[in-house]
XYZ file of N, CA, C and O in Angstrom:
692
model
N -2.595 19.218 -16.052
C -1.159 19.157 -15.834
C -0.833 17.944 -14.966
O -1.434 17.733 -13.929
N 0.130 17.163 -15.387
C 0.529 15.968 -14.663
C 1.643 16.334 -13.692
O 2.608 16.997 -14.056
N 1.511 15.887 -12.441
C 2.546 16.144 -11.441
C 3.795 15.340 -11.781
O 3.707 14.204 -12.211
N 4.956 15.937 -11.609
C 6.217 15.241 -11.846
C 6.443 14.236 -10.727
O 6.364 14.566 -9.557
N 6.733 13.014 -11.107
C 6.967 11.955 -10.130
C 8.461 11.646 -10.130
O 8.996 11.161 -11.116
N 9.172 11.922 -9.027
C 10.628 11.800 -9.024
C 11.160 10.373 -8.996
O 12.344 10.182 -9.125
N 10.330 9.367 -8.823
C 10.791 7.986 -8.713
C 10.057 7.117 -9.735
O 9.265 6.277 -9.374
N 10.312 7.290 -11.026
C 9.504 6.617 -12.038
C 9.676 5.110 -12.126
O 8.778 4.440 -12.578
N 10.787 4.553 -11.697
C 11.029 3.140 -11.932
C 10.924 2.282 -10.687
O 11.131 1.092 -10.758
N 10.613 2.860 -9.540
C 10.558 2.062 -8.321
C 9.206 2.203 -7.647
O 8.566 3.232 -7.721
N 8.821 1.175 -6.981
C 7.623 1.154 -6.181
C 7.811 2.069 -4.972
O 8.854 2.050 -4.325
N 6.807 2.880 -4.650
C 6.907 3.823 -3.536
C 7.198 3.089 -2.231
O 7.997 3.543 -1.417
N 6.576 1.944 -2.023
C 6.799 1.192 -0.788
C 8.258 0.734 -0.683
O 8.858 0.791 0.380
N 8.844 0.315 -1.803
C 10.244 -0.103 -1.799
C 11.159 1.079 -1.482
O 12.138 0.943 -0.755
N 10.832 2.240 -2.036
C 11.628 3.432 -1.770
C 11.556 3.792 -0.293
O 12.576 4.068 0.342
N 10.358 3.778 0.263
C 10.193 4.098 1.681
C 10.953 3.109 2.559
O 11.613 3.502 3.528
N 10.906 1.830 2.217
C 11.633 0.806 2.974
C 13.137 1.043 2.888
O 13.846 0.962 3.895
N 13.611 1.360 1.696
C 15.033 1.642 1.512
C 15.457 2.856 2.334
O 16.497 2.839 2.995
N 14.653 3.905 2.304
C 14.972 5.100 3.091
C 15.029 4.783 4.581
O 15.936 5.224 5.287
N 14.069 4.005 5.051
C 14.047 3.639 6.481
C 15.257 2.791 6.849
O 15.854 2.983 7.910
N 15.636 1.861 5.978
C 16.799 1.018 6.242
C 18.074 1.852 6.307
O 18.907 1.664 7.199
N 18.231 2.765 5.367
C 19.416 3.628 5.370
C 19.440 4.544 6.581
O 20.487 4.778 7.169
N 18.273 5.049 6.954
C 18.191 5.912 8.135
C 18.600 5.121 9.377
O 19.338 5.613 10.217
N 18.160 3.869 9.476
C 18.512 3.023 10.622
C 20.020 2.765 10.649
O 20.644 2.784 11.700
N 20.631 2.536 9.478
C 22.076 2.340 9.394
C 22.794 3.558 9.959
O 23.731 3.432 10.758
N 22.358 4.736 9.577
C 22.998 5.948 10.077
C 22.792 6.108 11.580
O 23.689 6.576 12.292
N 21.624 5.703 12.079
C 21.386 5.776 13.521
C 22.326 4.836 14.279
O 22.887 5.197 15.309
N 22.504 3.617 13.759
C 23.394 2.650 14.403
C 24.826 3.186 14.391
O 25.543 3.126 15.395
N 25.248 3.729 13.271
C 26.598 4.293 13.195
C 26.763 5.436 14.195
O 27.832 5.597 14.790
N 25.711 6.213 14.381
C 25.762 7.325 15.331
C 25.921 6.865 16.768
O 26.384 7.629 17.619
N 25.554 5.635 17.063
C 25.645 5.103 18.426
C 27.011 4.475 18.725
O 27.289 4.117 19.865
N 27.841 4.346 17.704
C 29.158 3.743 17.895
C 30.118 4.722 18.559
O 29.917 5.932 18.541
N 31.204 4.173 19.078
C 32.248 5.024 19.653
C 32.859 5.855 18.530
O 32.833 5.444 17.359
N 33.424 7.005 18.858
C 34.034 7.842 17.813
C 35.090 7.093 16.993
O 35.176 7.260 15.781
N 35.885 6.239 17.663
C 36.921 5.497 16.956
C 36.304 4.503 15.964
O 36.712 4.423 14.801
N 35.325 3.719 16.423
C 34.675 2.732 15.548
C 33.964 3.430 14.394
O 34.010 2.969 13.249
N 33.295 4.543 14.697
C 32.593 5.288 13.651
C 33.573 5.783 12.591
O 33.313 5.664 11.384
N 34.731 6.300 13.016
C 35.738 6.803 12.080
C 36.258 5.674 11.198
O 36.436 5.851 9.981
N 36.506 4.503 11.793
C 36.993 3.356 11.019
C 35.975 2.928 9.962
O 36.331 2.669 8.808
N 34.727 2.852 10.352
C 33.678 2.429 9.413
C 33.498 3.472 8.311
O 33.386 3.122 7.135
N 33.493 4.743 8.684
C 33.363 5.811 7.677
C 34.503 5.724 6.668
O 34.279 5.842 5.462
N 35.727 5.503 7.160
C 36.883 5.389 6.258
C 36.736 4.202 5.316
O 36.993 4.310 4.121
N 36.322 3.059 5.854
C 36.167 1.852 5.019
C 35.071 2.052 3.966
O 35.234 1.655 2.820
N 33.949 2.653 4.369
C 32.865 2.910 3.413
C 33.312 3.868 2.315
O 32.974 3.698 1.145
N 34.094 4.854 2.691
C 34.592 5.818 1.707
C 35.596 5.157 0.764
O 35.514 5.316 -0.453
N 36.539 4.367 1.319
C 37.571 3.724 0.513
C 37.012 2.649 -0.411
O 37.376 2.565 -1.578
N 36.124 1.808 0.106
C 35.659 0.649 -0.663
C 34.399 0.904 -1.486
O 34.162 0.214 -2.475
N 33.589 1.857 -1.070
C 32.335 2.086 -1.791
C 32.154 3.525 -2.250
O 31.163 3.860 -2.884
N 33.101 4.384 -1.901
C 32.968 5.790 -2.271
C 31.774 6.450 -1.604
O 31.175 7.378 -2.139
N 31.422 5.954 -0.424
C 30.213 6.392 0.257
C 30.533 7.416 1.344
O 31.286 7.140 2.274
N 29.980 8.611 1.187
C 30.105 9.674 2.188
C 28.825 9.655 3.017
O 27.747 9.949 2.501
N 28.913 9.308 4.296
C 27.716 9.158 5.125
C 26.940 10.462 5.286
O 25.714 10.460 5.259
N 27.639 11.583 5.443
C 26.949 12.872 5.601
C 26.168 13.200 4.332
O 25.024 13.665 4.389
N 26.772 12.915 3.180
C 26.096 13.160 1.910
C 24.899 12.218 1.739
O 23.831 12.620 1.271
N 25.074 10.958 2.144
C 23.987 9.987 2.078
C 22.809 10.448 2.939
O 21.656 10.387 2.513
N 23.093 10.924 4.124
C 22.053 11.404 5.030
C 21.297 12.573 4.408
O 20.067 12.625 4.433
N 22.024 13.507 3.809
C 21.389 14.664 3.164
C 20.534 14.220 1.971
O 19.405 14.659 1.804
N 21.060 13.318 1.145
C 20.317 12.827 -0.019
C 19.048 12.086 0.400
O 18.006 12.216 -0.236
N 19.145 11.314 1.478
C 17.960 10.588 1.957
C 16.886 11.558 2.434
O 15.704 11.349 2.192
N 17.284 12.613 3.109
C 16.319 13.610 3.571
C 15.631 14.266 2.374
O 14.417 14.472 2.388
N 16.394 14.557 1.321
C 15.812 15.151 0.108
C 14.856 14.168 -0.568
O 13.770 14.558 -1.017
N 15.253 12.900 -0.668
C 14.392 11.898 -1.295
C 13.099 11.717 -0.514
O 12.023 11.584 -1.097
N 13.205 11.709 0.808
C 12.016 11.567 1.639
C 11.067 12.732 1.400
O 9.857 12.539 1.253
N 11.607 13.936 1.324
C 10.778 15.116 1.073
C 10.098 15.022 -0.294
O 8.916 15.301 -0.432
N 10.850 14.595 -1.319
C 10.276 14.433 -2.658
C 9.192 13.359 -2.667
O 8.160 13.508 -3.322
N 9.432 12.273 -1.952
C 8.472 11.178 -1.886
C 7.170 11.649 -1.242
O 6.078 11.390 -1.754
N 7.279 12.345 -0.134
C 6.086 12.856 0.542
C 5.341 13.847 -0.337
O 4.117 13.828 -0.419
N 6.076 14.710 -1.019
C 5.458 15.690 -1.906
C 4.741 14.999 -3.061
O 3.616 15.342 -3.410
N 5.389 13.985 -3.636
C 4.779 13.258 -4.757
C 3.502 12.572 -4.323
O 2.515 12.556 -5.054
N 3.506 12.013 -3.125
C 2.325 11.308 -2.638
C 1.169 12.272 -2.356
O 0.015 11.868 -2.366
N 1.485 13.506 -2.113
C 0.438 14.477 -1.806
C -0.049 15.201 -3.053
O -1.017 15.939 -2.997
N 0.605 15.014 -4.180
C 0.246 15.712 -5.403
C -0.574 14.847 -6.341
O -0.182 14.556 -7.453
N -1.718 14.408 -5.895
C -2.618 13.689 -6.775
C -2.453 12.187 -6.800
O -3.166 11.506 -7.510
N -1.530 11.657 -6.041
C -1.367 10.215 -5.998
C -2.196 9.663 -4.846
O -2.249 10.241 -3.772
N -2.825 8.536 -5.095
C -3.644 7.903 -4.063
C -3.116 6.497 -3.820
O -2.745 5.793 -4.754
N -3.098 6.101 -2.559
C -2.548 4.797 -2.209
C -3.467 3.667 -2.669
O -4.682 3.805 -2.672
N -2.854 2.559 -3.047
C -3.587 1.412 -3.547
C -2.953 0.141 -3.000
O -1.731 0.051 -2.907
N -3.786 -0.804 -2.635
C -3.318 -2.124 -2.219
C -4.018 -3.156 -3.097
O -5.187 -2.994 -3.439
N -3.303 -4.205 -3.452
C -3.893 -5.306 -4.213
C -4.107 -6.479 -3.278
O -3.195 -6.866 -2.549
N -5.321 -7.018 -3.287
C -5.641 -8.175 -2.450
C -6.363 -9.221 -3.287
O -6.974 -8.912 -4.307
N -6.305 -10.434 -2.815
C -6.949 -11.547 -3.514
C -8.468 -11.401 -3.509
O -9.059 -10.927 -2.532
N -9.068 -11.855 -4.571
C -10.526 -11.866 -4.662
C -11.125 -12.802 -3.605
O -12.292 -12.689 -3.262
N -10.296 -13.681 -3.054
C -10.754 -14.605 -2.014
C -11.211 -13.878 -0.748
O -11.856 -14.474 0.104
N -10.889 -12.593 -0.628
C -11.314 -11.826 0.549
C -12.761 -11.326 0.422
O -13.284 -10.755 1.376
N -13.382 -11.531 -0.731
C -14.787 -11.166 -0.903
C -15.650 -12.418 -0.926
O -15.310 -13.404 -1.585
N -16.765 -12.345 -0.240
C -17.720 -13.447 -0.269
C -18.361 -13.502 -1.658
O -18.253 -12.560 -2.450
N -19.033 -14.595 -1.960
C -19.616 -14.780 -3.294
C -20.607 -13.678 -3.680
O -20.539 -13.179 -4.798
N -21.527 -13.247 -2.798
C -22.433 -12.167 -3.209
C -21.684 -10.875 -3.571
O -22.057 -10.187 -4.528
N -20.608 -10.561 -2.846
C -19.829 -9.359 -3.157
C -19.084 -9.529 -4.484
O -19.013 -8.592 -5.283
N -18.559 -10.725 -4.734
C -17.895 -10.987 -6.011
C -18.877 -10.837 -7.168
O -18.553 -10.270 -8.212
N -20.079 -11.375 -6.975
C -21.094 -11.277 -8.018
C -21.474 -9.822 -8.274
O -21.639 -9.408 -9.414
N -21.592 -9.035 -7.194
C -21.931 -7.616 -7.345
C -20.816 -6.867 -8.071
O -21.082 -5.986 -8.897
N -19.573 -7.225 -7.788
C -18.445 -6.610 -8.484
C -18.466 -7.000 -9.952
O -18.298 -6.160 -10.836
N -18.730 -8.264 -10.214
C -18.736 -8.779 -11.580
C -19.866 -8.194 -12.426
O -19.667 -7.835 -13.585
N -21.063 -8.078 -11.835
C -22.199 -7.606 -12.648
C -22.403 -6.090 -12.595
O -23.359 -5.566 -13.151
N -21.487 -5.372 -11.914
C -21.569 -3.910 -11.899
C -22.545 -3.327 -10.896
O -22.844 -2.132 -10.951
N -23.056 -4.138 -9.983
C -24.051 -3.633 -9.026
C -23.463 -3.356 -7.639
O -24.195 -3.163 -6.686
N -22.141 -3.315 -7.532
C -21.492 -3.143 -6.228
C -21.925 -1.843 -5.552
O -22.252 -1.822 -4.372
N -21.931 -0.751 -6.314
C -22.338 0.531 -5.732
C -23.801 0.496 -5.310
O -24.152 0.940 -4.214
N -24.652 -0.033 -6.161
C -26.081 -0.097 -5.828
C -26.335 -0.939 -4.582
O -27.166 -0.591 -3.754
N -25.619 -2.037 -4.460
C -25.837 -2.928 -3.318
C -25.176 -2.425 -2.028
O -25.737 -2.553 -0.954
N -23.947 -1.883 -2.160
C -23.157 -1.577 -0.963
C -22.800 -0.105 -0.799
O -22.250 0.287 0.225
N -23.064 0.716 -1.810
C -22.772 2.144 -1.711
C -21.301 2.481 -1.789
O -20.882 3.560 -1.397
N -20.490 1.574 -2.318
C -19.052 1.785 -2.451
C -18.720 1.807 -3.939
O -19.107 0.899 -4.680
N -18.002 2.860 -4.374
C -17.625 2.944 -5.775
C -16.766 1.756 -6.159
O -15.851 1.373 -5.420
N -17.061 1.179 -7.306
C -16.316 0.017 -7.777
C -16.191 0.082 -9.292
O -17.125 0.484 -9.989
N -15.035 -0.305 -9.780
C -14.775 -0.388 -11.206
C -14.327 -1.814 -11.492
O -13.330 -2.276 -10.956
N -15.063 -2.486 -12.332
C -14.825 -3.892 -12.623
C -13.858 -4.045 -13.793
O -13.879 -3.247 -14.725
N -13.047 -5.089 -13.730
C -12.257 -5.495 -14.883
C -12.309 -7.018 -14.974
O -12.955 -7.666 -14.155
N -11.632 -7.586 -15.943
C -11.729 -9.026 -16.164
C -11.070 -9.865 -15.076
O -11.278 -11.070 -15.013
N -10.293 -9.246 -14.186
C -9.601 -9.983 -13.141
C -10.196 -9.745 -11.754
O -9.772 -10.353 -10.794
N -11.141 -8.850 -11.641
C -11.741 -8.476 -10.356
C -12.260 -7.056 -10.451
O -13.298 -6.805 -11.026
N -11.491 -6.121 -9.910
C -11.895 -4.729 -10.002
C -11.200 -3.872 -8.967
O -10.287 -4.315 -8.264
N -11.647 -2.621 -8.866
C -11.091 -1.659 -7.939
C -12.207 -1.125 -7.058
O -13.269 -0.759 -7.561
N -11.960 -1.071 -5.764
C -12.925 -0.512 -4.814
C -12.337 0.777 -4.262
O -11.148 0.838 -3.942
N -13.174 1.801 -4.135
C -12.725 3.108 -3.656
C -13.175 3.313 -2.219
O -14.363 3.343 -1.932
N -12.200 3.435 -1.316
C -12.495 3.657 0.098
C -12.008 5.026 0.549
O -11.727 5.245 1.713
N -11.901 5.959 -0.374
C -11.426 7.300 -0.060
C -12.489 8.127 0.623
O -13.194 7.667 1.508
N -12.637 9.331 0.176
C -13.524 10.313 0.783
C -14.952 9.801 0.960
O -15.578 9.344 0.009
N -15.479 9.867 2.190
C -16.846 9.392 2.445
C -17.906 10.160 1.659
O -18.983 9.647 1.423
N -17.598 11.381 1.237
C -18.580 12.173 0.490
C -18.870 11.588 -0.891
O -19.889 11.894 -1.488
N -17.977 10.742 -1.397
C -18.149 10.221 -2.750
C -18.955 8.936 -2.813
O -19.263 8.455 -3.885
N -19.287 8.375 -1.671
C -20.111 7.172 -1.678
C -20.998 7.145 -0.446
O -20.832 7.911 0.482
N -21.963 6.279 -0.493
C -22.920 6.154 0.606
C -22.882 4.712 1.095
O -23.675 3.880 0.664
N -21.940 4.416 1.953
C -21.763 3.050 2.439
C -22.970 2.630 3.267
O -23.409 3.332 4.162
N -23.484 1.478 2.931
C -24.617 0.922 3.661
C -24.154 0.376 5.009
O -23.002 -0.001 5.164
N -25.054 0.313 5.950
C -24.714 -0.227 7.264
C -24.844 -1.743 7.302
O -24.358 -2.389 8.207
N -25.489 -2.324 6.299
C -25.694 -3.768 6.266
C -24.756 -4.448 5.263
O -25.156 -5.315 4.513
N -23.492 -4.050 5.296
C -22.516 -4.655 4.395
C -22.266 -6.104 4.778
O -22.288 -6.447 5.964
N -21.967 -6.951 3.786
C -21.527 -8.306 4.127
C -20.231 -8.197 4.935
O -19.454 -7.251 4.765
N -19.983 -9.159 5.780
C -18.792 -9.133 6.633
C -17.522 -8.978 5.812
O -16.618 -8.227 6.191
N -17.442 -9.644 4.675
C -16.219 -9.568 3.862
C -15.950 -8.132 3.391
O -14.815 -7.668 3.429
N -16.984 -7.428 2.985
C -16.833 -6.051 2.509
C -16.534 -5.112 3.676
O -15.657 -4.251 3.590
N -17.224 -5.288 4.790
C -16.990 -4.456 5.970
C -15.559 -4.643 6.484
O -14.881 -3.664 6.835
N -15.087 -5.888 6.523
C -13.730 -6.158 6.984
C -12.693 -5.539 6.048
O -11.702 -4.965 6.496
N -12.923 -5.657 4.747
C -12.000 -5.089 3.772
C -11.979 -3.567 3.880
O -10.918 -2.944 3.840
N -13.147 -2.969 4.039
C -13.238 -1.515 4.205
C -12.478 -1.068 5.451
O -11.699 -0.113 5.412
N -12.666 -1.766 6.551
C -11.976 -1.417 7.795
C -10.461 -1.586 7.633
O -9.691 -0.721 8.053
N -10.043 -2.673 7.025
C -8.625 -2.931 6.792
C -8.009 -1.809 5.958
O -6.939 -1.287 6.293
N -8.667 -1.441 4.869
C -8.149 -0.396 3.980
C -8.123 0.958 4.679
O -7.137 1.698 4.572
N -9.166 1.273 5.401
C -9.258 2.558 6.088
C -8.185 2.685 7.166
O -7.547 3.733 7.292
N -7.963 1.628 7.924
C -6.927 1.655 8.968
C -5.542 1.905 8.393
O -4.700 2.525 9.026
N -5.311 1.443 7.193
C -4.003 1.588 6.564
C -3.944 2.774 5.610
O -2.957 2.961 4.913
N -5.024 3.529 5.554
C -5.146 4.716 4.714
C -4.997 4.410 3.229
O -4.456 5.193 2.460
N -5.492 3.220 2.810
C -5.538 2.910 1.388
C -6.789 3.549 0.813
O -7.882 3.382 1.344
N -6.631 4.260 -0.273
C -7.756 4.903 -0.930
C -8.437 3.898 -1.870
O -9.656 3.838 -1.942
N -7.639 3.123 -2.562
C -8.137 2.130 -3.504
C -7.692 0.741 -3.067
O -6.580 0.563 -2.568
N -8.550 -0.246 -3.297
C -8.164 -1.643 -3.115
C -8.442 -2.350 -4.431
O -9.571 -2.336 -4.931
N -7.397 -2.916 -4.989
C -7.517 -3.683 -6.221
C -7.843 -5.115 -5.826
O -7.091 -5.756 -5.094
N -8.953 -5.599 -6.300
C -9.369 -6.985 -6.081
C -8.919 -7.758 -7.310
O -9.305 -7.419 -8.427
N -8.089 -8.787 -7.108
C -7.507 -9.465 -8.254
C -7.409 -10.961 -7.989
O -7.051 -11.370 -6.892
N -7.693 -11.751 -9.013
C -7.618 -13.203 -8.875
C -6.191 -13.679 -8.628
O -5.982 -14.730 -8.031
N -5.205 -12.914 -9.067
C -3.812 -13.318 -8.923
C -3.105 -12.672 -7.730
O -1.947 -12.990 -7.457
N -3.774 -11.774 -7.028
C -3.145 -11.109 -5.879
C -3.070 -12.064 -4.696
O -3.819 -13.044 -4.607
N -2.183 -11.767 -3.788
C -2.001 -12.594 -2.603
C -3.088 -12.321 -1.569
O -3.669 -11.237 -1.542
N -3.326 -13.303 -0.720
C -4.240 -13.081 0.390
C -3.497 -12.326 1.477
O -2.273 -12.390 1.583
N -4.252 -11.586 2.279
C -3.684 -10.763 3.341
C -3.931 -11.455 4.672
O -5.076 -11.811 4.986
N -2.858 -11.632 5.428
C -2.994 -12.246 6.738
C -3.894 -11.381 7.610
O -3.761 -10.163 7.648
N -4.827 -12.028 8.288
C -5.735 -11.313 9.175
C -7.087 -11.002 8.545
O -8.028 -10.670 9.254
N -7.187 -11.080 7.227
C -8.480 -10.895 6.552
C -9.061 -12.266 6.229
O -8.345 -13.143 5.735
N -10.338 -12.436 6.491
C -10.993 -13.709 6.194
C -10.981 -13.975 4.698
O -11.003 -13.049 3.887
N -10.944 -15.257 4.347
C -11.035 -15.647 2.939
C -12.293 -16.485 2.749
O -12.792 -17.110 3.683
N -12.776 -16.473 1.526
C -14.004 -17.177 1.178
C -13.713 -18.020 -0.051
O -13.144 -17.533 -1.020
N -14.089 -19.261 0.008
C -13.828 -20.192 -1.087
C -14.550 -19.742 -2.348
O -15.549 -19.032 -2.291
N -14.058 -20.226 -3.484
C -14.653 -19.867 -4.760
C -16.124 -20.274 -4.803
O -16.970 -19.533 -5.257
N -16.416 -21.443 -4.324
C -17.803 -21.894 -4.279
C -18.145 -22.172 -2.822
O -17.540 -23.044 -2.201
N -19.061 -21.401 -2.305
C -19.472 -21.615 -0.916
C -20.534 -22.701 -0.887
O -21.547 -22.627 -1.574
N -20.288 -23.743 -0.122
C -21.213 -24.872 -0.035
C -22.189 -24.590 1.109
O -21.772 -24.336 2.234
N -23.461 -24.613 0.813
C -24.468 -24.383 1.823
C -24.786 -25.700 2.511
O -24.891 -26.737 1.881
N -24.943 -25.645 3.817
C -25.305 -26.843 4.573
C -26.759 -27.191 4.277
O -27.637 -26.337 4.291
N -26.992 -28.441 3.978
C -28.347 -28.902 3.650
C -28.860 -29.751 4.815
O -28.173 -30.677 5.242
N -30.018 -29.374 5.325
C -30.604 -30.139 6.442
C -31.046 -31.506 5.938
O -31.683 -31.630 4.899
N -30.719 -32.553 6.676
C -31.071 -33.913 6.252
C -32.455 -34.281 6.727
O -32.982 -33.824 7.655
């Protein structure tokens, strides 16, 4: 049985941002003087047909639906550039040996792949991970991302190290 997802056309992050922005608007309005608040409420009602009390109630319902949807079989995912993996990790992802080498579930595709940082019971993470993999794992875990999509077209993440496509080794003269 597939869980019903109440927000089929929007990104969950965008919905959460919108809810937070609207909640902040209502908080600011709540801090105004009664006269200013009444004037703004009247203008919003006249020009936009917007009832603030109704908006507040609808936002609370949407937030509840969003939280419920996220808990019903949905797992968080972030997309990051393949540049965040060092060459040995990229090669392991490409040749299907990522789990054997690092103990992290990985599914490869033609653009990179998916790494699973969810439940520790499902993988056996090695203690000798390359720095790029350890940093990515820590980054994902801190943000509670279950999956990380590694993609050649994804953006780099500020704060995560990047590794050039071809790492040049220093040659002793």
